[in-house]
């Protein structure tokens, strides 16, 4: 790292950060108490634990430049707006654009593929024109595309003028913030920084779910919501809220400034000289395209590129867990427990978000001196182990479900009035264990990608971290559709133990392959080896 060290934090700065953290943790605890219905004790525990971890993170990152804290704020706004959009996208395509269920699912898949593919190119664009310019372009494009989708109802127009540009806009924001986290942290701070970064990602997802629920409740169960501008569909109102949240990134973006060593690009399109008194370098559109293409070709030719790509392809086996949460678990619970069981899938998935908010910073702090590669292996084994709760016969857990813990989870958290089915308990146990594994490995994947990046190509390598999620989406669409039909059909005999055993085996392949391929794909990590 050649970044200019930040001045030590003064007492007022530390107090201000502590005050902001206290408000933030109070909000987290309040959401846990009210929105998740966990109760006052659990809410105070979650809020207090987050506050303690946050203070520890502030202590470890107290000498980090202001750019890191600005990056964290941008990340929270970005993922909150993104999650609201993604949660409502299928409903928008069906209810506002008149698409069939199958067509809407294809549109959603198209959005995911476009975003994943665009993210790979966005890394080189970021390295060419800088972090701030790329973020400004991405946010502007994403907000304008949402406004178009609010205004139109024709499917072809929603896809061409809305879905495609919003995918590109969101993709431009993804590698920028990963690269900025690396840019504004030293090698000693990096594990903690990426753990906080990852925790904020999950907090943004939680906030997105809560905003989604709140607006739907405001609609009183109807299809429209009354606003200052008249009655509008819930989907369009949510798009407007999503656009407003992302629009807030633009004024925050003005704070993203950092001076570097002379002659070095600081990650926001400026060198130390440019950041001082000299005017910024002018970059034409043609020059930016040419430079981006050159950097992308350099990325493909770099000797470490194929090794990193192989590493990320293996990580894709771990990332299928996230696709299972959104794409498989609701259907699985509905078929096993009925419609009311499927309606509780969101509450089940919220367990992961709450835990990661606490566990990711802890894991980052405890393992900050350990290289990312071995920690990904450890987290992978823990994640694979979690599927044992779903693969074992549910009768094994019946006594536990009838006990105090099971009753608190089933009757209290899930508010289930029917028979105490142990599946609620085992789903929570699965979420708890795989969240522990996720806290160890998932933030370190981002860290590993940027730690091995050549100087000046941090964003290009950060963009590659989208590869595992893309593979997870493809796997969910191809493999799990067949698994549900074969082992958990809507009607007829089911064999869900075999289904989850197969899934667990696929996930287990990831740490085993990382161990086997370690001599061939592992690369030296900056500041760790």
Coordinates of C-alpha atoms in Angstrom, one line a residue, residues 93 103-117 159-160 163-164 167:
X93 CA -43.2 -7.6 -14.3
X103 CA -42.1 -14.7 -18.5
X104 CA -41.5 -12.7 -15.3
X105 CA -39.1 -15.4 -14.1
X106 CA -37.2 -15.2 -17.4
X107 CA -37.0 -11.5 -17.0
X108 CA -35.6 -11.9 -13.5
X109 CA -33.1 -14.4 -14.7
X110 CA -32.1 -12.0 -17.5
X111 CA -31.6 -9.2 -15.0
X112 CA -29.3 -11.4 -12.9
X113 CA -27.3 -12.6 -15.9
X114 CA -26.9 -9.0 -17.3
X115 CA -25.8 -7.7 -13.9
X116 CA -23.3 -10.5 -13.5
X117 CA -21.9 -10.1 -17.0
X159 CA -37.1 -4.5 -20.6
X160 CA -35.2 -2.5 -23.1
X163 CA -34.3 -3.6 -17.0
X164 CA -31.2 -3.5 -19.2
X167 CA -28.7 -3.9 -14.6

